[in-house]
Coordinates of C-alpha atoms and ligand atoms in Angstrom, one line a residue:
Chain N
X1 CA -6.7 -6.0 21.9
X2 CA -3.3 -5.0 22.0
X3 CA -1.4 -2.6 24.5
X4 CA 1.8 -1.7 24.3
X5 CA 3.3 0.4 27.6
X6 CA 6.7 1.8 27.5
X7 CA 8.4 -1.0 25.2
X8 CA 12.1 -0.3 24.9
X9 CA 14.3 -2.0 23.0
X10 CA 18.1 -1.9 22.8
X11 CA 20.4 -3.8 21.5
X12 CA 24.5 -4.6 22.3
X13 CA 27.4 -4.4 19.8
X14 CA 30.6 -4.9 21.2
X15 CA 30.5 -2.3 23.8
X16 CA 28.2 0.0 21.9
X17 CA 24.6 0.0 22.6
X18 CA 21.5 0.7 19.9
X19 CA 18.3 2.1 20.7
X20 CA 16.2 0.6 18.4
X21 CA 13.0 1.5 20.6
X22 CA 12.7 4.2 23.0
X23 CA 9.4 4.1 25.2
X24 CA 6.8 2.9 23.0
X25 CA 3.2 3.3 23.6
X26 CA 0.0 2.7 21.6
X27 CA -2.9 0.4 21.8
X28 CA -5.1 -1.0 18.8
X29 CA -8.4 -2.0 18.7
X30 CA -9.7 -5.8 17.9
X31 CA -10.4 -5.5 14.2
X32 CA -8.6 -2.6 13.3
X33 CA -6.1 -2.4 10.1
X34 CA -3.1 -0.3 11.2
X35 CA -0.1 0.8 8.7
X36 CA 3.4 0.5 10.7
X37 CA 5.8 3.3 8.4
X38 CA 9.0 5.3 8.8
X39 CA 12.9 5.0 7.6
X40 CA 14.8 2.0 7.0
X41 CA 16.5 1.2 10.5
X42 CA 13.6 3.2 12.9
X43 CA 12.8 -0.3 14.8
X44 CA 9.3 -1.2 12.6
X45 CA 11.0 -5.1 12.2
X46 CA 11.9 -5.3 16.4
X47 CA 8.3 -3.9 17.1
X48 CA 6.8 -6.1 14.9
X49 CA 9.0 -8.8 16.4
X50 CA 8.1 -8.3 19.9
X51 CA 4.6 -8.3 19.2
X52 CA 4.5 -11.7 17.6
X53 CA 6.7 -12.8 20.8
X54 CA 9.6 -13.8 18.8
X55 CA 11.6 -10.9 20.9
X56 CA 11.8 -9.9 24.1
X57 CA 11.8 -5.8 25.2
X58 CA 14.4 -4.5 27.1
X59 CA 11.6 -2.3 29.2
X60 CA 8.2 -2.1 29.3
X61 CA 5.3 -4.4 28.6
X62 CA 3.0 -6.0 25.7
X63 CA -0.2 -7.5 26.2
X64 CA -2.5 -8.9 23.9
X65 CA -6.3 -9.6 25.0
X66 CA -5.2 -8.3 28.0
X67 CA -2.7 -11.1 29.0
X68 CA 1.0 -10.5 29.2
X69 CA 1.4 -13.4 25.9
X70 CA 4.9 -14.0 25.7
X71 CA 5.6 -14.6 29.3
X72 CA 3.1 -17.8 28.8
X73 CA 5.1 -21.3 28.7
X74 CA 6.8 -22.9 25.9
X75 CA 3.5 -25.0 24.7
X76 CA 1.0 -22.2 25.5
X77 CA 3.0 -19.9 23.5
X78 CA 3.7 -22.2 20.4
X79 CA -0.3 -22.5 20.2
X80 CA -0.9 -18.6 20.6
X81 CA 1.7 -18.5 18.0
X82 CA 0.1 -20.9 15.4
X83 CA -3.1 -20.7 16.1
X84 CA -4.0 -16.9 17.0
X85 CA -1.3 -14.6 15.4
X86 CA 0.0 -15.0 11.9
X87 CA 3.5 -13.6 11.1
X88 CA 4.8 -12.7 8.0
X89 CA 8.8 -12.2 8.3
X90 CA 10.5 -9.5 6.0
X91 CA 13.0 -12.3 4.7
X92 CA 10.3 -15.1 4.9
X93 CA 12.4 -17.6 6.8
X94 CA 10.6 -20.3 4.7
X95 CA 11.8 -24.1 5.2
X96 CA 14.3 -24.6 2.7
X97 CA 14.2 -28.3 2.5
X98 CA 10.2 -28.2 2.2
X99 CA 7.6 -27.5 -0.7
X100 CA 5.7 -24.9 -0.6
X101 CA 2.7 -26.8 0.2
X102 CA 4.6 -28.3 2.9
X103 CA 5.4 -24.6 4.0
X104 CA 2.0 -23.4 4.0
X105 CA 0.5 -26.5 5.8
X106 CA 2.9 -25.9 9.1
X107 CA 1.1 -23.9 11.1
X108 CA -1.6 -26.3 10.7
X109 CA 0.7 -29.3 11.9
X110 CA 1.3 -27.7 15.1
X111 CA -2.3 -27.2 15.6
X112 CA -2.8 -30.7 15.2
X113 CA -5.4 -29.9 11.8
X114 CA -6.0 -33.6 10.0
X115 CA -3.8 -34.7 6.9
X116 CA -6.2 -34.2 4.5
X117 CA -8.2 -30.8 5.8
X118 CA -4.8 -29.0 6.3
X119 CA -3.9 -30.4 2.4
X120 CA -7.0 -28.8 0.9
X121 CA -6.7 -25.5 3.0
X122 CA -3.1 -24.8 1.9
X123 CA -3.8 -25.6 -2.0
X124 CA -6.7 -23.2 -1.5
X125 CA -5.0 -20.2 0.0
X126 CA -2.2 -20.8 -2.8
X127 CA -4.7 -21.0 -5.4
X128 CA -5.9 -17.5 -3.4
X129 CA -2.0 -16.5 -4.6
X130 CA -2.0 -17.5 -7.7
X131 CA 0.7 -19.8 -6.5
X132 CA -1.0 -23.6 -7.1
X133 CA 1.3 -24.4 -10.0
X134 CA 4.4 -24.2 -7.5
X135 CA 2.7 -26.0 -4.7
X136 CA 5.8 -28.7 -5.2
X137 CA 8.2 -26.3 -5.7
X138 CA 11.1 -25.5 -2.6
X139 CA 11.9 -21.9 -1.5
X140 CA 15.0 -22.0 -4.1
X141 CA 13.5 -23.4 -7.0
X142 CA 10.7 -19.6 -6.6
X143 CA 11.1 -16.2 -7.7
X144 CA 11.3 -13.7 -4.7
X145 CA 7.9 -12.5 -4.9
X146 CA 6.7 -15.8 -4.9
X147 CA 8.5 -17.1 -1.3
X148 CA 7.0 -13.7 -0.3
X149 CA 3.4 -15.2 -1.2
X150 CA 4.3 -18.3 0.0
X151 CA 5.4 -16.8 4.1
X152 CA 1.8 -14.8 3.2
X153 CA -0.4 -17.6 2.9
X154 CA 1.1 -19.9 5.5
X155 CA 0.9 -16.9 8.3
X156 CA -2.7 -17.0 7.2
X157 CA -3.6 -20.8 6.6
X158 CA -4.7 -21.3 10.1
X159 CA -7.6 -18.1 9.7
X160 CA -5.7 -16.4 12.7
X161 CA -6.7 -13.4 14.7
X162 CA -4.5 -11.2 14.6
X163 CA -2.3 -10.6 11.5
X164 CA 1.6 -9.2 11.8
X165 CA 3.2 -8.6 8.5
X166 CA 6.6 -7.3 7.8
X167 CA 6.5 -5.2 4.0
X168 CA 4.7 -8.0 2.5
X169 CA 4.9 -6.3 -0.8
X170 CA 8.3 -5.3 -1.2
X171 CA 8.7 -7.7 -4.0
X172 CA 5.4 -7.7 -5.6
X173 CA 4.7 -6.1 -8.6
X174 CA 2.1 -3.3 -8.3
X175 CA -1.2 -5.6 -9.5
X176 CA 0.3 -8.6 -7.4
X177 CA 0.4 -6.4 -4.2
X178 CA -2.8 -4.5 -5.1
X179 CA -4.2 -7.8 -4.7
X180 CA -2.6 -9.2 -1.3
X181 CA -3.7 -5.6 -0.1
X182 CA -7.6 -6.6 -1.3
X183 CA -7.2 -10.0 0.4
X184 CA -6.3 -8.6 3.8
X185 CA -8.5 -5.3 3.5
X186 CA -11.5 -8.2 3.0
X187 CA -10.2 -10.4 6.0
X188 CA -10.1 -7.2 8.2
X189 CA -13.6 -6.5 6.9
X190 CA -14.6 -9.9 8.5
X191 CA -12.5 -9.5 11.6
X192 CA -8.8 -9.8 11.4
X193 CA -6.8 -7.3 13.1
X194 CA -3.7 -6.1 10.8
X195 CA -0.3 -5.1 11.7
X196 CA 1.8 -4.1 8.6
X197 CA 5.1 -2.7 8.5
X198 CA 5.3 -1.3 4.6
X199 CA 7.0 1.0 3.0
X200 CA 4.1 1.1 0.1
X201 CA 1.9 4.3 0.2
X202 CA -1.1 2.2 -1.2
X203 CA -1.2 0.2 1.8
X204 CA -0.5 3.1 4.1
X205 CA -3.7 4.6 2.3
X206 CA -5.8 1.6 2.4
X207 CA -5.3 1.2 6.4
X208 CA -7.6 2.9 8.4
X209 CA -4.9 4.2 10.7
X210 CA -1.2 4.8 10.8
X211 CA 1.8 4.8 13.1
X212 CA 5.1 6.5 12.3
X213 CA 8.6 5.2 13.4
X214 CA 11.1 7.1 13.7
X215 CA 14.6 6.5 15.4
X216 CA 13.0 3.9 18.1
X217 CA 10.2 6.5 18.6
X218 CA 6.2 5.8 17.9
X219 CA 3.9 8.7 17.1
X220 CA 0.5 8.7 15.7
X221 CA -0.2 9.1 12.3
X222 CA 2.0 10.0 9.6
X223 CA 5.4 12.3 10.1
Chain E
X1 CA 27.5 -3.3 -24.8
X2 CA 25.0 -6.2 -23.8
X3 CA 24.3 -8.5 -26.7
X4 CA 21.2 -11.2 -25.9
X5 CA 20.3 -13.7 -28.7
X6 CA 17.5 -16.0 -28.2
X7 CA 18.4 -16.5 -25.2
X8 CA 16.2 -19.8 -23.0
X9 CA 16.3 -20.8 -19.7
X10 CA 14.8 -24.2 -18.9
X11 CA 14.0 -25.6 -15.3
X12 CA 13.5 -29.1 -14.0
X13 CA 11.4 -29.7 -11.3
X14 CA 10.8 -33.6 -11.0
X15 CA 9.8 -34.4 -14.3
X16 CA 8.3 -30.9 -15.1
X17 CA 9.5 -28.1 -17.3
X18 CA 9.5 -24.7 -16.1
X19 CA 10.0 -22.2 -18.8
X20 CA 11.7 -19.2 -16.9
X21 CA 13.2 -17.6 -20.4
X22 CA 11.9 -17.7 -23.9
X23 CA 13.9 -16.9 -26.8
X24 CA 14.5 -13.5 -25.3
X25 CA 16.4 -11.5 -27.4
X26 CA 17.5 -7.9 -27.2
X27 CA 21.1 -5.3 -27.1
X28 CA 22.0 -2.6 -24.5
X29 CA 24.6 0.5 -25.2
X30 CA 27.3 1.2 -23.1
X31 CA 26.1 4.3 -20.5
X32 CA 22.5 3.1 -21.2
X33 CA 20.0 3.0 -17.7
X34 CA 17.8 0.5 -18.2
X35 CA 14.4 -0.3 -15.7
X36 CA 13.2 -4.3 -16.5
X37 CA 9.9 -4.5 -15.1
X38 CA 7.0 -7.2 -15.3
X39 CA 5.3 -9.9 -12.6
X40 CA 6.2 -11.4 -10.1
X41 CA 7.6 -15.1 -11.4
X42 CA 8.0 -13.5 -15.0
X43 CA 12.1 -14.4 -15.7
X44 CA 13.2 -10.9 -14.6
X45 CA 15.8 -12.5 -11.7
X46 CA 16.8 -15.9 -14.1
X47 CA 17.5 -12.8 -16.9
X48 CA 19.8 -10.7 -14.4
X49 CA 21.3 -13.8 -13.1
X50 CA 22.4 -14.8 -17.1
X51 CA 23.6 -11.3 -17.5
X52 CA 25.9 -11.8 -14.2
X53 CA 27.2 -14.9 -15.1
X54 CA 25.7 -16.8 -12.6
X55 CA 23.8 -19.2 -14.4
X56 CA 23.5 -20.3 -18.1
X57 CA 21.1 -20.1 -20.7
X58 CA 19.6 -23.6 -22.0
X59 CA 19.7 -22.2 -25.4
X60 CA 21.0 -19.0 -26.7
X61 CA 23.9 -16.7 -26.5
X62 CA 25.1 -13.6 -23.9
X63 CA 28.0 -11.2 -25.4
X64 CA 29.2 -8.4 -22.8
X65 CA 31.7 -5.9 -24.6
X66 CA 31.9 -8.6 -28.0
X67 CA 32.7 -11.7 -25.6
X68 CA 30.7 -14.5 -24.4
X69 CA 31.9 -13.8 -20.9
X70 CA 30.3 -16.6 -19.0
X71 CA 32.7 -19.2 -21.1
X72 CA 35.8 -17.3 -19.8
X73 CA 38.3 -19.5 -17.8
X74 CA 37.2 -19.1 -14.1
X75 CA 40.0 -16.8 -13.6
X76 CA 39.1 -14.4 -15.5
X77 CA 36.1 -15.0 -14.9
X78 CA 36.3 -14.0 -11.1
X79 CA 38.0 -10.8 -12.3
X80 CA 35.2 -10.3 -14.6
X81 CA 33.0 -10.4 -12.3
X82 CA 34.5 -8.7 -9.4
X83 CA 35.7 -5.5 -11.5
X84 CA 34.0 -5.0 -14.2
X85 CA 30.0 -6.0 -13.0
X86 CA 28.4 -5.2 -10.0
X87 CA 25.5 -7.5 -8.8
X88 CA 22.9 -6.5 -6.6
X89 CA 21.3 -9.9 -5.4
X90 CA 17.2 -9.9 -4.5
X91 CA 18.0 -11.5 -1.5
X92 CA 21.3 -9.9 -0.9
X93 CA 23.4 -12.9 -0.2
X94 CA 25.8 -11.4 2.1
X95 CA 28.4 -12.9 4.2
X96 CA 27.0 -13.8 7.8
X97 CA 30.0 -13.9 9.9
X98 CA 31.3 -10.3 8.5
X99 CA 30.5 -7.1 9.0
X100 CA 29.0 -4.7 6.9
X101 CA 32.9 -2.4 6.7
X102 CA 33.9 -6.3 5.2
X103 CA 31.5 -7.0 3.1
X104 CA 31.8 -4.1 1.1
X105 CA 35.8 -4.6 0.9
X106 CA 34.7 -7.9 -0.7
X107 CA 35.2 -7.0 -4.2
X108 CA 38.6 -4.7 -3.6
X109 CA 40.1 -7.7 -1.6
X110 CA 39.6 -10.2 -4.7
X111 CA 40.6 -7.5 -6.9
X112 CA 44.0 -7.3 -4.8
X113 CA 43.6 -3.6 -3.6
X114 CA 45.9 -2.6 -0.7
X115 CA 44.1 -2.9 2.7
X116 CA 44.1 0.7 4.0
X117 CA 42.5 1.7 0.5
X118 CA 39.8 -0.7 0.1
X119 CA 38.7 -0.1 3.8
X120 CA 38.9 3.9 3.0
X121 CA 37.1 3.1 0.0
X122 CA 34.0 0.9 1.5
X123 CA 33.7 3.2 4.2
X124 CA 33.4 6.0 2.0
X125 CA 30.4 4.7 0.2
X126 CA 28.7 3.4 3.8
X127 CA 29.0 6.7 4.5
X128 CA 26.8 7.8 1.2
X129 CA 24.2 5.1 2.4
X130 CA 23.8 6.5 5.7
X131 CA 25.6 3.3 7.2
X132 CA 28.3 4.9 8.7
X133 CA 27.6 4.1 12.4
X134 CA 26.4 0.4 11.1
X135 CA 29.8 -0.4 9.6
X136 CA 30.8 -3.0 12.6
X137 CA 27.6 -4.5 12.6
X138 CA 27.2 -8.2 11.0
X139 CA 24.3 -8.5 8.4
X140 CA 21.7 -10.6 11.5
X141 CA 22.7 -6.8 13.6
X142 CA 21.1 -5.2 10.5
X143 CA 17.6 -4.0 9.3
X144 CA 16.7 -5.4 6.0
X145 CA 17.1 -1.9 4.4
X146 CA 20.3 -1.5 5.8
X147 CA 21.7 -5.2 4.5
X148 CA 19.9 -4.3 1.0
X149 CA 21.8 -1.1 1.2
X150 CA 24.8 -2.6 2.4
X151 CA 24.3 -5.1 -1.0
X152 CA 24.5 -2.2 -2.8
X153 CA 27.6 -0.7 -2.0
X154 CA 29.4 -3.5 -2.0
X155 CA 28.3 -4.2 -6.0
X156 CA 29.7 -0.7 -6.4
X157 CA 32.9 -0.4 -4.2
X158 CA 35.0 -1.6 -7.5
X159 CA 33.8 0.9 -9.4
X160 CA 32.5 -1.5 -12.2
X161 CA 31.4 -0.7 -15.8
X162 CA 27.9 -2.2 -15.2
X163 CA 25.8 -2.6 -12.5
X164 CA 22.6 -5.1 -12.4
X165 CA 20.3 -4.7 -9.6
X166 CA 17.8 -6.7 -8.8
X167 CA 14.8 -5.1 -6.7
X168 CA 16.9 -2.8 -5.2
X169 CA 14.5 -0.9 -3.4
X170 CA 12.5 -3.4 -2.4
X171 CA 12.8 -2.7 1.2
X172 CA 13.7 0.8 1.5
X173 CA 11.3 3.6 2.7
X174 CA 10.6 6.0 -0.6
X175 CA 13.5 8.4 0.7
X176 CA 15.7 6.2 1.3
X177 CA 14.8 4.5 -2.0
X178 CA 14.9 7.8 -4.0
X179 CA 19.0 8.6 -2.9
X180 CA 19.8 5.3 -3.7
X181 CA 17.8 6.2 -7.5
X182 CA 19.9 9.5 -7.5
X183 CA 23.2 7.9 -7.2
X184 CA 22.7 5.2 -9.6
X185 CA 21.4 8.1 -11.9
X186 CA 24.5 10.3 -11.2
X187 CA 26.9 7.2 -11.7
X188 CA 24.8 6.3 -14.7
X189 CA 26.1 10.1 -16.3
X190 CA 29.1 9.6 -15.5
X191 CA 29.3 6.3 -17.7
X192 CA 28.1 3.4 -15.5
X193 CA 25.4 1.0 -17.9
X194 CA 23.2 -0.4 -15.5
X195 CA 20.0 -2.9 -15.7
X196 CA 18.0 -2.5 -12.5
X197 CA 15.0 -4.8 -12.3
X198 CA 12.2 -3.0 -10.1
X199 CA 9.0 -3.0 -9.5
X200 CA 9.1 0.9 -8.2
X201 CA 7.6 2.8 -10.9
X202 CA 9.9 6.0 -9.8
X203 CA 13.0 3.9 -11.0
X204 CA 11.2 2.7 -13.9
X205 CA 10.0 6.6 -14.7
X206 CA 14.2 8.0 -14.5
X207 CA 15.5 5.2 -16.4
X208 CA 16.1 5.9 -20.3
X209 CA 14.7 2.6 -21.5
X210 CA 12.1 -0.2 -20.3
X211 CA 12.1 -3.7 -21.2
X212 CA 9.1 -5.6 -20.0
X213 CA 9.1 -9.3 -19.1
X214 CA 5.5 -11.7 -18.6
X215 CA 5.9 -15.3 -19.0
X216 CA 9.8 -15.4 -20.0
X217 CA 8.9 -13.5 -23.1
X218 CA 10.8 -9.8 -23.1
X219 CA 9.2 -7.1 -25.0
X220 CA 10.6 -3.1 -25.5
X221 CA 8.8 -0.7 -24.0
X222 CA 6.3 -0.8 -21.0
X223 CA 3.3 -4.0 -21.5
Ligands
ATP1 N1 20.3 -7.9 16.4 C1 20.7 -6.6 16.3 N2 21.8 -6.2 16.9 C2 22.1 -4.9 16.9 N3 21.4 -3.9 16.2 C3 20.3 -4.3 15.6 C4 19.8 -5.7 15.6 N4 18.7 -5.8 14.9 C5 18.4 -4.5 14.4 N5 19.4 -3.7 14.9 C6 19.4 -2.2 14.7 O1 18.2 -1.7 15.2 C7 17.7 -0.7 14.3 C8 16.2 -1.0 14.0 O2 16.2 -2.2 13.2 P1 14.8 -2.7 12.5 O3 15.1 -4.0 11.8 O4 13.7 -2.7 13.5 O5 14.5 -1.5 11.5 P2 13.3 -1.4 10.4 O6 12.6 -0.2 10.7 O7 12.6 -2.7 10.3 O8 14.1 -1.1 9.0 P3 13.8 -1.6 7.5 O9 12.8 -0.7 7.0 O10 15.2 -1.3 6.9 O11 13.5 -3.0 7.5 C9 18.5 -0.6 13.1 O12 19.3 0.5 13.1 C10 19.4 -1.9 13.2 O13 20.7 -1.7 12.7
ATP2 N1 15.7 -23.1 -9.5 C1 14.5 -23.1 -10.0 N2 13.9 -24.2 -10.3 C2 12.6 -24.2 -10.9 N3 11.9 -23.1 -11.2 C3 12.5 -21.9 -10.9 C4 13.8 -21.8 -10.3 N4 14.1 -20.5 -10.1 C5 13.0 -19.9 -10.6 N5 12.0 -20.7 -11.0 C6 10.7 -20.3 -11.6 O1 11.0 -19.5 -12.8 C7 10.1 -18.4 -12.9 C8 10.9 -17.1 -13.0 O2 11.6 -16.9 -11.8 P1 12.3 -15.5 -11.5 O3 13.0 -15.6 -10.2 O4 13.2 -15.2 -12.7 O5 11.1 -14.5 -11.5 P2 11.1 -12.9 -11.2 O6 10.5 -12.2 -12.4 O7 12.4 -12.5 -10.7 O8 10.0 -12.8 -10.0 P3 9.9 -11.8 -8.7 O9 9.5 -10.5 -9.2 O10 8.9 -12.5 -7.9 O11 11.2 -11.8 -8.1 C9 9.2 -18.5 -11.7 O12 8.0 -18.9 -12.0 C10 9.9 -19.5 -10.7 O13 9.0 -20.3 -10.0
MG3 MG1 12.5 -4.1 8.8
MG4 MG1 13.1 -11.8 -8.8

């Protein structure tokens, strides 16, 4: 379901240029739960970036279902976006001036869900999180693990596709992020496709396969 | 060193109470490394921010080095702060429109240090981070290892007499994670106190002491 030919990535500073991807290639399989590892700084975020469409490559292509997604137009690709592929952002880029429940219900605006459906399905997936006691909480009035829950469920609220997560777990304690991994191991096991970048050997193990970064480069399988 | 009595910290949220701290009560030694683990949403990040000065307690009292050290005149407090603690913020907080080289100087230029030594200085410890070639980069140029690790140096560019971390390895590969550990361990010989909350049990495993937090209540040893 997804193909990735040749992806480059590079980026300007000044007059210096970054390689932050250098000819990536791989493919996954509808369904499958795939571990994204390697260094800090070997490109995992702008992969992960440019599959959810939020980056353009500098080379190369990405298609997902066969269609070359982000070159859709603007309203095509906001529905894609909310509907079909569920992002979770290493630094959560949650709405600071919103609750949480108000957080967790977006993707559902944009789909157009009703007031009261799109309500009950965010309480439930922060119940899910053991979050429902800071439904009316904002971003800055929650620990860090909890915002980190909080981008979780709303990437999930609208019971997308395909799932892209960026180190959901890197601040979760061990039995918090043992359970996030159990949530999406048991959505894979009914049909979500998995994406995540971690830097946590449990999830690496749990995944039933693994792609090393390294430098901008993609191999298969642990380095 | 650290002297924490009874120590509360209180929240308002509309018209509910959140209790983040609860009579939490306990002393640290100069020199001593010390792991504070427990959940996510427990009171480890209120607790860290009371130690830095950042916030105050609702009830209770903080003594750093015999002094309640939050009450100083801001002044001094600055200096305090700058000089003597390093803080290691779980979301970083650095400066957007600066560089990495300057955010690191941060600390020196506060402390009045002459310009061709505090830039020496900061890019000295880049260099131990493996930022080096990253140094012109401004923190949205960055990967989030490489802005936590940038957070890092800059908390320890002053060379200050105690460091609290908070989740400092959150989002750094286990390599990457464990030379960061071996410096604060080397520094830690050589005199430095420092509190690191983590949820990495190899942190937790190296440091001489391990205060546990769960519902704002802080217990010795590991719950
Ligand atoms: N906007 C940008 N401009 C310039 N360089 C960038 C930019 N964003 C990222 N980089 C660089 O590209 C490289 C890859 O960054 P990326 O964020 O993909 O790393 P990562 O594997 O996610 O790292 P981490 O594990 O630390 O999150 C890094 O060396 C980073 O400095
Ligand atoms: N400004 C605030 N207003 C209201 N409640 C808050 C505020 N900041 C934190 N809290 C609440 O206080 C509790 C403790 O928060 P804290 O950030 O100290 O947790 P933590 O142990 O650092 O968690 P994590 O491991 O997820 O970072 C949490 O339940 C949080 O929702
Ligand atoms: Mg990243
Ligand atoms: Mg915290």
């Amino acid at each position: 379901v997804i193909e990735v030919e040749g992806v480059s990535r590079e980026y300007l500073v000044g007059s210096e240029r970054v390689q932050a991807l250098r000819e990536v290639s791989f493919q996954v399989a509808a369904g499958q739960f795939v571990a994204i590892v390697g260094p800090s700084g070997s490109g995992k975020s702008t992969l992960l970036g440019i599959l959810g469409c939020m980056d353009r490559p500098s080379r190369g292509r990405y298609r997902l279902a066969g269609q070359e997604v982000c070159l859709l137009d603007r309203d095509r690709l906001a529905g894609l976006r909310n509907r079909q592929i569920g992002f979770v952002f290493q630094s959560f880029h949650l709405l600071p001036q919103h609750t949480a429940l108000e957080n967790v219900q977006l993707p559902l605006v944009y789909a157009g869900t009703p007031a009261r459906e799109r309500r009950e399905r965010a309480l439930d997936l922060l119940a899910r999180f053991g979050l429902e006691q800071w439904a009316a909480h904002r971003p800055s009035q929650l620990s860090g693990g909890q915002r980190q829950r909080v981008a979780i469920a709303r990437a999930l609220v609208a019971r997308p596709s395909l799932l892209l997560a960026d180190e959901p777990t890197g601040n979760l304690d061990r039995r918090t992020g043992g359970e996030l991994l159990d949530l999406i191991a048991s959505l894979n096991a009914s049909g979500l496709t998995a994406l995540v970048v971690t830097h946590d050997p449990e999830i690496a193990g749990r995944a039933q396969r693994i792609l090393s970064i390294r430098d901008g480069e993609l191999r298969e399988g642990e380095i």
